[in-house]
mmCIF file of C-alpha atoms and ligand atoms in Angstrom:
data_model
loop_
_atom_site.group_PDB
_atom_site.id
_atom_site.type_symbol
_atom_site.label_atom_id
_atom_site.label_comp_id
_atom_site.label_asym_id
_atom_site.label_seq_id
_atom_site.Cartn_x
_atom_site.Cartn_y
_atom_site.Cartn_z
ATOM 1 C CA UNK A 212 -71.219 49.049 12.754
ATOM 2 C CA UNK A 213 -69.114 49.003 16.072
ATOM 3 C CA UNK A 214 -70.974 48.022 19.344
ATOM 4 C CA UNK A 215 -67.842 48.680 21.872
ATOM 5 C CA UNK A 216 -64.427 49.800 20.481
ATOM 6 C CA UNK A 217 -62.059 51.315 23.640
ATOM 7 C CA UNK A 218 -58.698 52.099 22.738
ATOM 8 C CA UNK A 219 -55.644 52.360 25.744
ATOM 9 C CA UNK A 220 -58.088 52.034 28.475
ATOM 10 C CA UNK A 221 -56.995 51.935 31.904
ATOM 11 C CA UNK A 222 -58.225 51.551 35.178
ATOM 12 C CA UNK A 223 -55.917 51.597 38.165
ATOM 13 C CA UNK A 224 -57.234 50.828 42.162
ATOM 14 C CA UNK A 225 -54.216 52.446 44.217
ATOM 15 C CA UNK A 226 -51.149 52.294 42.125
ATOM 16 C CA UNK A 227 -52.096 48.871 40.814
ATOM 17 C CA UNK A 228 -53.183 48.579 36.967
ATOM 18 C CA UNK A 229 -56.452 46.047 36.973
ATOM 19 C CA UNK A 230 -57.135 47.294 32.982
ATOM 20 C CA UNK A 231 -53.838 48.635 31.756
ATOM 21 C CA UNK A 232 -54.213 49.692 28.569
ATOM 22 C CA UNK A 233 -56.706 47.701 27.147
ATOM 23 C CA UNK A 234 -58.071 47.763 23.058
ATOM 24 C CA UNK A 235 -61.068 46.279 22.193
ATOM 25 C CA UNK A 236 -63.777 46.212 19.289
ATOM 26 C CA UNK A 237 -66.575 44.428 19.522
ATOM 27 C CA UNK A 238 -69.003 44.649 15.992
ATOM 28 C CA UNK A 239 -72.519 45.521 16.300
ATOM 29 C CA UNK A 240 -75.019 42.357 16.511
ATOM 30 C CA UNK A 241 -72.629 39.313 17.627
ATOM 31 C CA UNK A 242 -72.486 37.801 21.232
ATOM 32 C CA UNK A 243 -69.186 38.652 22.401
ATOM 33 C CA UNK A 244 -67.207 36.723 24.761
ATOM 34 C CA UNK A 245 -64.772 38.361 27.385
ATOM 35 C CA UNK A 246 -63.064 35.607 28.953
ATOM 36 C CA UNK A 247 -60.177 35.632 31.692
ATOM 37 C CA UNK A 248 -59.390 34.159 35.346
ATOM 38 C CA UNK A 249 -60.674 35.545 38.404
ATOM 39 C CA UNK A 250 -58.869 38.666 39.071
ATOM 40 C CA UNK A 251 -58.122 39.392 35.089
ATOM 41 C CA UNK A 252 -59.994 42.553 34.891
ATOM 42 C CA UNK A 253 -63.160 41.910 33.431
ATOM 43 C CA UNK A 254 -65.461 43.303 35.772
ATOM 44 C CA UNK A 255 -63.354 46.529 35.825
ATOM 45 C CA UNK A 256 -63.413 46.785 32.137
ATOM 46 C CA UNK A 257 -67.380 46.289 32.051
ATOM 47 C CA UNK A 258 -67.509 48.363 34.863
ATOM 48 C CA UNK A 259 -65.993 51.130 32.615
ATOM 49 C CA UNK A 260 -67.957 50.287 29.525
ATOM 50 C CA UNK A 261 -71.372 50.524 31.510
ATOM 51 C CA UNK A 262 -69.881 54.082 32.997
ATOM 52 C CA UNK A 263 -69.990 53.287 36.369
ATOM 53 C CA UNK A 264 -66.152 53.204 37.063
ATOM 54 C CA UNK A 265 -64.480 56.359 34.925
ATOM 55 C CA UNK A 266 -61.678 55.132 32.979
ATOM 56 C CA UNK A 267 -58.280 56.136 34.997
ATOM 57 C CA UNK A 268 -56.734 56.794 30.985
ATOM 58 C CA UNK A 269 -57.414 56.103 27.424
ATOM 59 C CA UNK A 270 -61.310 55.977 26.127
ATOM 60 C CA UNK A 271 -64.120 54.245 25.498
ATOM 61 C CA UNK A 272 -66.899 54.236 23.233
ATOM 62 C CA UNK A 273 -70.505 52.418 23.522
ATOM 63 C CA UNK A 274 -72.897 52.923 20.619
ATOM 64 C CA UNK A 275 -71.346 55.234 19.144
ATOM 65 C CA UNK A 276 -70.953 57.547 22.573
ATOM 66 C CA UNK A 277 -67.909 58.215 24.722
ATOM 67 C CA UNK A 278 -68.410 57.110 28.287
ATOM 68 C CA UNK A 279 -66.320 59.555 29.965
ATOM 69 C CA UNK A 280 -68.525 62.478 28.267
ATOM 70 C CA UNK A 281 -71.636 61.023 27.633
ATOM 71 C CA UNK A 282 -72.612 58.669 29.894
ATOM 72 C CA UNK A 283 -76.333 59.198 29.842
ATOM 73 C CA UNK A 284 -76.395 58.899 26.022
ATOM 74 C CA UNK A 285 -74.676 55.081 26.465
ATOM 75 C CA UNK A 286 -76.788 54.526 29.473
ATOM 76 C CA UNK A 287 -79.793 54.582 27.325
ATOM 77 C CA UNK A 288 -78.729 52.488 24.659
ATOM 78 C CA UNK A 289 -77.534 49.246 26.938
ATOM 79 C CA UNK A 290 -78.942 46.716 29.780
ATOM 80 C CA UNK A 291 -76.914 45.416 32.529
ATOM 81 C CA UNK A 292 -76.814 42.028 34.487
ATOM 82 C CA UNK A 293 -74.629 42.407 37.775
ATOM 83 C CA UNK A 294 -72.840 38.990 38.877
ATOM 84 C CA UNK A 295 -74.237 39.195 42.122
ATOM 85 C CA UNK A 296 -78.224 39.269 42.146
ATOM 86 C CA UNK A 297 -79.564 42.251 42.596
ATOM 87 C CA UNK A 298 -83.649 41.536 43.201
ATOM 88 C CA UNK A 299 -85.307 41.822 45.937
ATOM 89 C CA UNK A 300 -86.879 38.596 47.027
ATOM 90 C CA UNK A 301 -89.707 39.757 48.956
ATOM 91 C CA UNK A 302 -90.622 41.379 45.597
ATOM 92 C CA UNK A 303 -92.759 39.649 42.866
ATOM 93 C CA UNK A 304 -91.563 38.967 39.629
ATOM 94 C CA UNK A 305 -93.449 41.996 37.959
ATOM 95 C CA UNK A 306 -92.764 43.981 40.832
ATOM 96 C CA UNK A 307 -89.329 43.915 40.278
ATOM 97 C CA UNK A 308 -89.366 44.661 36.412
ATOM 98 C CA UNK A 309 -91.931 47.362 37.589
ATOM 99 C CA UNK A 310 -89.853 48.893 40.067
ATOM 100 C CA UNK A 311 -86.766 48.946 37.285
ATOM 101 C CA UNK A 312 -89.049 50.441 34.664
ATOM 102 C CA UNK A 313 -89.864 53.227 37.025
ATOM 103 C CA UNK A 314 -86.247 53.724 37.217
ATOM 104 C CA UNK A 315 -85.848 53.739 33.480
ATOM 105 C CA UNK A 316 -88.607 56.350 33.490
ATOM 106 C CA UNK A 317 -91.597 54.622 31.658
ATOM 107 C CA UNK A 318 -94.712 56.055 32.109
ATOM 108 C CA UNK A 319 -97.171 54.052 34.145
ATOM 109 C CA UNK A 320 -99.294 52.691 31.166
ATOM 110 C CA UNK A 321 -95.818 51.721 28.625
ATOM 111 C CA UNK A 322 -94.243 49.921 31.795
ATOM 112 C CA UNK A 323 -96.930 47.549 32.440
ATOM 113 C CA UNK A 324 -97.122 46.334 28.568
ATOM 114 C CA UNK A 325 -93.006 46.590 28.692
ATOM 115 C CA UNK A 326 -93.039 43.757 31.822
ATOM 116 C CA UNK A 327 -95.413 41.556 29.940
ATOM 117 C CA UNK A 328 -93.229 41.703 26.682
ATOM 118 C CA UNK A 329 -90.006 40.843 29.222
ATOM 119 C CA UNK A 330 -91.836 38.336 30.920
ATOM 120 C CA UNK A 331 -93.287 36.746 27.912
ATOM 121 C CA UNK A 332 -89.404 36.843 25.922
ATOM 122 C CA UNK A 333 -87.802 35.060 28.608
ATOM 123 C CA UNK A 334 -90.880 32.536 29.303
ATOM 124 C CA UNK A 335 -91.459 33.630 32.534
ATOM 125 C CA UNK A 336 -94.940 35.271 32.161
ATOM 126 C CA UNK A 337 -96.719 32.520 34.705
ATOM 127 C CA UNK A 338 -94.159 33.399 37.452
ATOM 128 C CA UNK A 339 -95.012 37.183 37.162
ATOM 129 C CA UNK A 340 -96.908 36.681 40.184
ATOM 130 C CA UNK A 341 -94.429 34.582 42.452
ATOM 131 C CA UNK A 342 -92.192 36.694 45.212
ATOM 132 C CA UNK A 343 -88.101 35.980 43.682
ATOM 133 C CA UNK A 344 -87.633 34.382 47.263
ATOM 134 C CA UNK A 345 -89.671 31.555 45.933
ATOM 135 C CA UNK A 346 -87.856 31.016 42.508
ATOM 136 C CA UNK A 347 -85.008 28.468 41.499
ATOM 137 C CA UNK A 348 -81.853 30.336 40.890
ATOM 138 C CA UNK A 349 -82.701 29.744 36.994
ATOM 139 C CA UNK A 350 -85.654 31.607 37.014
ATOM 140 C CA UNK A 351 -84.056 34.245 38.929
ATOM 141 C CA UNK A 352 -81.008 34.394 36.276
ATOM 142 C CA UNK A 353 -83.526 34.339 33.556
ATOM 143 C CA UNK A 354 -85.807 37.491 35.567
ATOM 144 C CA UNK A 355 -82.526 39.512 35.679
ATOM 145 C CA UNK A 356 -81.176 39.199 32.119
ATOM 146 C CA UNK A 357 -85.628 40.480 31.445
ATOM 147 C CA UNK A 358 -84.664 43.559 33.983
ATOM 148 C CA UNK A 359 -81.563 44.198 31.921
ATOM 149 C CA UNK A 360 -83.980 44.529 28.586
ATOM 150 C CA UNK A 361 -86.164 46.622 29.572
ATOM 151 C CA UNK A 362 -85.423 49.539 28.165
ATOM 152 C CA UNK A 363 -85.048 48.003 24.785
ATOM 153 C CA UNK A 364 -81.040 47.859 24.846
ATOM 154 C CA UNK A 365 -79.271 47.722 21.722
ATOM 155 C CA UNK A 366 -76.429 46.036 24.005
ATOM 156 C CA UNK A 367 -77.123 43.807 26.690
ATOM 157 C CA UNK A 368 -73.965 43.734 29.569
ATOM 158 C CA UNK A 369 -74.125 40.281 31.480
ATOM 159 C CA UNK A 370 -70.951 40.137 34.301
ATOM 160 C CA UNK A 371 -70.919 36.139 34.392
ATOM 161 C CA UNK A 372 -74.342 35.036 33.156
ATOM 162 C CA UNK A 373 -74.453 32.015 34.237
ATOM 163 C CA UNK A 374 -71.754 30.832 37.422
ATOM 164 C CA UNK A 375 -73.226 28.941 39.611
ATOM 165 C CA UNK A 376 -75.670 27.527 37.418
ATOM 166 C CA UNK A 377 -76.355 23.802 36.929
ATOM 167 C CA UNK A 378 -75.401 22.436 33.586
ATOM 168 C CA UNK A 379 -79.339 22.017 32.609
ATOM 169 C CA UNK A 380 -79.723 25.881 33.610
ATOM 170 C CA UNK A 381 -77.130 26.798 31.901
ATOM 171 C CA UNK A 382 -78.203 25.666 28.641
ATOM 172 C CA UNK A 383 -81.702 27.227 29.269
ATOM 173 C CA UNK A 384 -80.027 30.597 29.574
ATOM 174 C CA UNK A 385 -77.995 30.357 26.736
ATOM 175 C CA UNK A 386 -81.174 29.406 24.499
ATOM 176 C CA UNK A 387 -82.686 32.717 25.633
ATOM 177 C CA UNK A 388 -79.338 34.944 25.098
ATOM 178 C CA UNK A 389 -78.953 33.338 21.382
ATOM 179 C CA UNK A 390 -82.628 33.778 20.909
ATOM 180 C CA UNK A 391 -82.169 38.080 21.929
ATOM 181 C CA UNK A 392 -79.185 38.135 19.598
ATOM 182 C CA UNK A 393 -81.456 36.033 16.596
ATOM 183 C CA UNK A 394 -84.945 37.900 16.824
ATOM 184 C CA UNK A 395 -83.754 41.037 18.303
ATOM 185 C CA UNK A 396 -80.126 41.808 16.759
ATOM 186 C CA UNK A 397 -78.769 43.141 20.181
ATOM 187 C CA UNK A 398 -75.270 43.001 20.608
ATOM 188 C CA UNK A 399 -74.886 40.470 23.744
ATOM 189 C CA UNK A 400 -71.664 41.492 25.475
ATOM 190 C CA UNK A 401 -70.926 38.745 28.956
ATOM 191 C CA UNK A 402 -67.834 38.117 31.113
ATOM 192 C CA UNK A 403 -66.827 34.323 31.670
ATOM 193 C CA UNK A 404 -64.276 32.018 33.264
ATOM 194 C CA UNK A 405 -65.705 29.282 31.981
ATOM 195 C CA UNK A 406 -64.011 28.233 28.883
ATOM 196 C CA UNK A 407 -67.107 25.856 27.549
ATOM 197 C CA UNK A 408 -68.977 29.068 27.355
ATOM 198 C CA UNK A 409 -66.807 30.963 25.116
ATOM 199 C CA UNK A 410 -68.464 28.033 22.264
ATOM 200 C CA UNK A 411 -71.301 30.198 22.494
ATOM 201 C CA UNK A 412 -70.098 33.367 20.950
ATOM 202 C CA UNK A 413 -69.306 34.524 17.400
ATOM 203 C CA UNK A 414 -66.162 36.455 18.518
ATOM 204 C CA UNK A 415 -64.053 35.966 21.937
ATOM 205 C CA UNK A 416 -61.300 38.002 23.850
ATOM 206 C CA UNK A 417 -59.014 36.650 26.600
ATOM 207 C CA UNK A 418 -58.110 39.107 28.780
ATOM 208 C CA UNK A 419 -55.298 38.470 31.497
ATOM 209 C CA UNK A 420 -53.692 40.751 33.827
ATOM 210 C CA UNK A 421 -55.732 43.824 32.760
ATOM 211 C CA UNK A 422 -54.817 43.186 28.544
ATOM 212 C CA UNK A 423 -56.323 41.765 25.916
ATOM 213 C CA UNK A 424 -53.653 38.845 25.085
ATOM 214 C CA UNK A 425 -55.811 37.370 22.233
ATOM 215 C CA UNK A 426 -59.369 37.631 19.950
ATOM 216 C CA UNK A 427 -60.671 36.276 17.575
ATOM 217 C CA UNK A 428 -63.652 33.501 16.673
ATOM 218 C CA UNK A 429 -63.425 30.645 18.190
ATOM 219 C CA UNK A 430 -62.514 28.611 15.320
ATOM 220 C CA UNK A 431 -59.652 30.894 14.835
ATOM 221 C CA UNK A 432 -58.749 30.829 18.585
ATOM 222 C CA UNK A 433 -58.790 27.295 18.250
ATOM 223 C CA UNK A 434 -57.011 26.749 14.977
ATOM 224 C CA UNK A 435 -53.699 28.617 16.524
ATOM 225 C CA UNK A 436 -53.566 25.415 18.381
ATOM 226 C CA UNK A 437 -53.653 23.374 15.748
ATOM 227 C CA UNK A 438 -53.649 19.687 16.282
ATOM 228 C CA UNK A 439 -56.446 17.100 17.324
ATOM 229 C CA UNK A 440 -55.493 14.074 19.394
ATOM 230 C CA UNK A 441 -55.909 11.069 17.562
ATOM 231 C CA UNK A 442 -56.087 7.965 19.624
ATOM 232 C CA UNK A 443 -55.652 4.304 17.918
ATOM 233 C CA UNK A 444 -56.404 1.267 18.733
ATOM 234 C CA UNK A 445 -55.419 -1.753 16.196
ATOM 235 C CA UNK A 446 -55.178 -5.653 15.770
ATOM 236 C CA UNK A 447 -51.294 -5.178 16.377
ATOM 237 C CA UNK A 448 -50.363 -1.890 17.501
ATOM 238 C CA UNK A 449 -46.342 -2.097 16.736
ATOM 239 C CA UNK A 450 -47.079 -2.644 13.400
ATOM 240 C CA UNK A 451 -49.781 0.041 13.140
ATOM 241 C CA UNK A 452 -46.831 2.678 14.403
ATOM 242 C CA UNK A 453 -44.989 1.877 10.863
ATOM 243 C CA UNK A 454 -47.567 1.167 8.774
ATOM 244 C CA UNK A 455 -48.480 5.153 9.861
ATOM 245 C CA UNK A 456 -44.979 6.469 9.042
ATOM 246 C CA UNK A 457 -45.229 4.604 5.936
ATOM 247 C CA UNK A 458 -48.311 5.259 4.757
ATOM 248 C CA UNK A 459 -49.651 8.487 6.197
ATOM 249 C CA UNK A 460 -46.039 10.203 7.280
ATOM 250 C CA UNK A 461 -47.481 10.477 11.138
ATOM 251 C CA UNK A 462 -45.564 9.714 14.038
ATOM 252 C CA UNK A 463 -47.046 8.141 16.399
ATOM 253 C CA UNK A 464 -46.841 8.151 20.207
ATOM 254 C CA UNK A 465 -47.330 4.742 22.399
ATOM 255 C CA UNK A 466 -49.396 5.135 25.407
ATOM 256 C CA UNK A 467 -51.427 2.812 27.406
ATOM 257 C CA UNK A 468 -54.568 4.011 25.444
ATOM 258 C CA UNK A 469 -53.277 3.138 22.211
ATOM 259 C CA UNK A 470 -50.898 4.802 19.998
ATOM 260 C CA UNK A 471 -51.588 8.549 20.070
ATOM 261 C CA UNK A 472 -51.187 10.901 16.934
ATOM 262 C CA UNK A 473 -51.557 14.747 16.522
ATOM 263 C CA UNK A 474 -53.151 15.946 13.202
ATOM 264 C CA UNK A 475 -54.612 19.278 11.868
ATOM 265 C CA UNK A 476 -58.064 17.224 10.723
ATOM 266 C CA UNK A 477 -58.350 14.302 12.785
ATOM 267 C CA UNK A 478 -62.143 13.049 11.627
ATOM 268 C CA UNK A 479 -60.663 13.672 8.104
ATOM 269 C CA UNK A 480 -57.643 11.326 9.089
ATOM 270 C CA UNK A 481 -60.157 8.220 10.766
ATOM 271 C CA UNK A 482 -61.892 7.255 7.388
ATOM 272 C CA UNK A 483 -58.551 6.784 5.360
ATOM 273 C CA UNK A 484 -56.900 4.963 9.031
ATOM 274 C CA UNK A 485 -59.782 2.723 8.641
ATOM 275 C CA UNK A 486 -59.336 1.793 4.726
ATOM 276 C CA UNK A 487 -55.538 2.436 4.103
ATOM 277 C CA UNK A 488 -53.628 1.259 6.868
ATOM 278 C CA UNK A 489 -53.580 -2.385 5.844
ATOM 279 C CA UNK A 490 -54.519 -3.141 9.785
ATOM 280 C CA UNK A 491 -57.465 -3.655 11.282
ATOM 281 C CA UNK A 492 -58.850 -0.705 13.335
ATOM 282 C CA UNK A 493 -60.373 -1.906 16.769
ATOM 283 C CA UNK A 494 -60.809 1.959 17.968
ATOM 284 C CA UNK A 495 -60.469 5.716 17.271
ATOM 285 C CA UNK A 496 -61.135 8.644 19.725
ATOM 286 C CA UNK A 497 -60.692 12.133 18.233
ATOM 287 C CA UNK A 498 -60.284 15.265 20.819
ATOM 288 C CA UNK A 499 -60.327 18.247 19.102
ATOM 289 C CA UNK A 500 -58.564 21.362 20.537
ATOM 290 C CA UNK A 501 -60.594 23.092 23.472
ATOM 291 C CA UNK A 502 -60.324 26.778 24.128
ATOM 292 C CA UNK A 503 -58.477 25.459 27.328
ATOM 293 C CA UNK A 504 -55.540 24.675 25.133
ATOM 294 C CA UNK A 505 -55.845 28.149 23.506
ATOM 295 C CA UNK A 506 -56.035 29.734 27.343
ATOM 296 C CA UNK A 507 -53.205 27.995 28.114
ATOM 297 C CA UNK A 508 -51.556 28.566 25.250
ATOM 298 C CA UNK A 509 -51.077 32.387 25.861
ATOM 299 C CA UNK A 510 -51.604 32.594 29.496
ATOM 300 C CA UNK A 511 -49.227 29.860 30.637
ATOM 301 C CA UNK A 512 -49.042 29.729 34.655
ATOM 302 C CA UNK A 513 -52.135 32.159 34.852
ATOM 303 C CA UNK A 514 -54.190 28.949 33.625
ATOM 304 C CA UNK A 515 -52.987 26.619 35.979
ATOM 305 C CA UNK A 516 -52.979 28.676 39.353
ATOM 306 C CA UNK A 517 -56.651 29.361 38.182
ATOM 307 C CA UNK A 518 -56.669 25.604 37.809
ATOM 308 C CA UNK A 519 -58.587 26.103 33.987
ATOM 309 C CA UNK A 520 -56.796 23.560 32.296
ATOM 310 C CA UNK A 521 -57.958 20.434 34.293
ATOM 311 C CA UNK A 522 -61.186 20.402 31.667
ATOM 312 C CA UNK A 523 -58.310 19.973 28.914
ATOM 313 C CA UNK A 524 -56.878 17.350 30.640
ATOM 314 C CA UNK A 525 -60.112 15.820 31.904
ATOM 315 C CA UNK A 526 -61.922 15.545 28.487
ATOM 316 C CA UNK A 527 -58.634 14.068 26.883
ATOM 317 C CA UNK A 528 -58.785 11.447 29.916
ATOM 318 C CA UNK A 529 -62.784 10.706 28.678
ATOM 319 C CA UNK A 530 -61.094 10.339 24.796
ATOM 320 C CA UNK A 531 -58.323 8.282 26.330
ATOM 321 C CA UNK A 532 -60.554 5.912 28.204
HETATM 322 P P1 ATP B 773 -63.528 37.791 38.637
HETATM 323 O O1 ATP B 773 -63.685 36.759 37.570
HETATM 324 O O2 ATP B 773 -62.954 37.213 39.895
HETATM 325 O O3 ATP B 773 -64.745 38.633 38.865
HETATM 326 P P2 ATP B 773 -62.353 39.907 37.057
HETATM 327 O O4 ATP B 773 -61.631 39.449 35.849
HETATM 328 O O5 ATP B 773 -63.720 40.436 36.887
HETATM 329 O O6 ATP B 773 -62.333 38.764 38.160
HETATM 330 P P3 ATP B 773 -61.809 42.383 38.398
HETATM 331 O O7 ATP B 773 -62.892 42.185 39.396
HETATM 332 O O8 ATP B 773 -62.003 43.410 37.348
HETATM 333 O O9 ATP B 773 -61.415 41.000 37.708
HETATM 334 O O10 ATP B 773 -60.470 42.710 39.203
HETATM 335 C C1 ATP B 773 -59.234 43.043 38.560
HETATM 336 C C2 ATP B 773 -58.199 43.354 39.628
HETATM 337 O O11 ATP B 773 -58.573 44.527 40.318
HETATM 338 C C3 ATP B 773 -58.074 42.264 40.681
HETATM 339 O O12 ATP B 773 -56.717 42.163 41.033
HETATM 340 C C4 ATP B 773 -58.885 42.783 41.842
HETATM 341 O O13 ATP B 773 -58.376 42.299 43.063
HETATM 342 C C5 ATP B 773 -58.692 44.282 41.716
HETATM 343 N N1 ATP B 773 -59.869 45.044 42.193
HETATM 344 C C6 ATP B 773 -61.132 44.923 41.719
HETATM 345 N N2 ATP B 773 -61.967 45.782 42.355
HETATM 346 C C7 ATP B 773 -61.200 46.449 43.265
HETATM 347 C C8 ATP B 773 -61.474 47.467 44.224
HETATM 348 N N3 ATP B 773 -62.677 47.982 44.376
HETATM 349 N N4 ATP B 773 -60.440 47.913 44.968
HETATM 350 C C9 ATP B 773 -59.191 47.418 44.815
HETATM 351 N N5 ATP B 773 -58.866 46.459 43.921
HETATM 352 C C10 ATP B 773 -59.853 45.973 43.160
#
């Protein structure tokens, strides 16, 4: 079963492409990860997918309906979750999902059992009664993805789940989205910059400059870069460099860390370092791959004016040190 599949999708503001000609499939039941820099196209691409911007060309279907012709019929099968908040804070918890399930068209005695189920799914049923105003921006995050479910989506749209959430928050929200996609087999379908995110999902696509330049799983995205960084520390390092090419066939690179080697399975490699390299092994760091280095493998200069590969080069500094 296919969630989302568009095919040549574009979406022009003035003469300027921000989708141009975009494919994408995205199988039924999997948290799928659209991942770009700011400006990339993703909200114009959900935007289309959720039928509130008509696709400028190509098309677009959401399961199993076309947007362009049948909005209503996709409209009823997903949930949304804008980027920017979209509660009212003088509003109550429940009075927000009530006010949503009267837009969803529940009748009066379904909608109140509907905002208890929400509540209760997303752990918020003792805040029910507690105006938004007076909630931490978790709560909040976690009240809007229960909105988006109300009407018992089979794919649940989230623009940037969680930006400007703290680390902590971050993982709470996750928990919740994983738990959906476990107990509930929704198809969970967000928008991210943030390339630690992307570990969450089953299958990724970067988009840049309106296209989709690569997909896969993350493993996959990851294994195009190949090599973890293997960083050595020894009783006598200049020895340790030929005792590698002798022994293992590795070259390895002198830094002021220790002597640094790139291999396809570097926990694989540490094991036989320690037992067969006739040296005694003082320290090993292994880095593997990020999906920074997969970013910036296809996307070049758009990672670094976006400034995404400094976690690459950060987290290789906390291996180096
Ligand atoms: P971000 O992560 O910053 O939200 P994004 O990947 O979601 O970025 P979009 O918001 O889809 O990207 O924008 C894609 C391109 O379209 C950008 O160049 C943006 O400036 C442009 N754009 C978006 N909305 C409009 C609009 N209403 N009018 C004109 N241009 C727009």
């Amino acid at each position: 079963m296919t969630a989302i599949r568009a095919e040549g999708l574009y979406a022009f503001y003035g003469t300027t492409p921000a989708v141009d000609g975009l494919d994408l499939t995205v199988p039924a039941g999997v948290t799928f990860g659209f991942l770009g820099p700011n400006g990339a196209g993703k909200t114009t691409t959900m935007s289309m997918l959720t039928t509130l911007l008509k696709p400028t060309a190509g098309r677009a279907e959401v399961a199993g309906f076309d947007v362009a012709t049948r909005p209503a019929e996709v409209r009823r099968r997903i949930g949304i979750v804008f980027q920017e908040s979209t509660l009212d804070l003088d509003l109550t918890a429940v009075e927000n999902l009530r006010f949503q399930a009267d837009l969803c068209g529940f009748p009066r005695r379904e909608a109140r059992g509907a905002v208890s189920a929400m509540l209760a799914l997303m752990d918020l049923s003792e805040r029910g009664g507690t105006p938004v105003g007076q909630l931490s921006t978790g709560l909040r995050r976690r009240l809007e993805i229960a909105r988006g479910l109300l009407g018992a989506p089979r794919i649940l749209f989230l623009d940037e789940p969680t930006t400007g959430l703290d680390a902590q928050t971050r993982a709470a929200v996750w928990e919740h989205l994983n738990r959906l996609r476990r107990e509930q087999g929704i198809t969970v379908f967000f928008t991210t910059h943030q390339l630690e995110e992307a570990e969450h999902c089953d299958r990724i696509a970067i988009i840049d400059r309106g296209k989709v330049i690569t997909h896969g799983t993350p493993a996959e995205l990851k294994s195009l870069i190949g090599a973890d960084v293997v960083v050595l520390r020894t009783e006598d390092d200049a020895r340790a460099v030929d005792a590698l090419a002798d022994r293992f066939g590795l070259a390895a690179e002198s830094t002021p860390d220790g002597l640094l080697l790139r291999v396809a399975n570097g926990a694989g490699l540490v094991p036989r370092l320690c037992t067969g390299l006739g040296l005694a092994v003082h320290a090993v760091t292994v880095v593997p791959p990020t999906l920074d280095d997969v970013f910036l493998h296809h996307t070049g200069s758009a990672v670094r004016e976006n400034g995404a590969n400094a976690h690459t080069l950060s987290r290789l500094g906390e291996g180096l040190r």
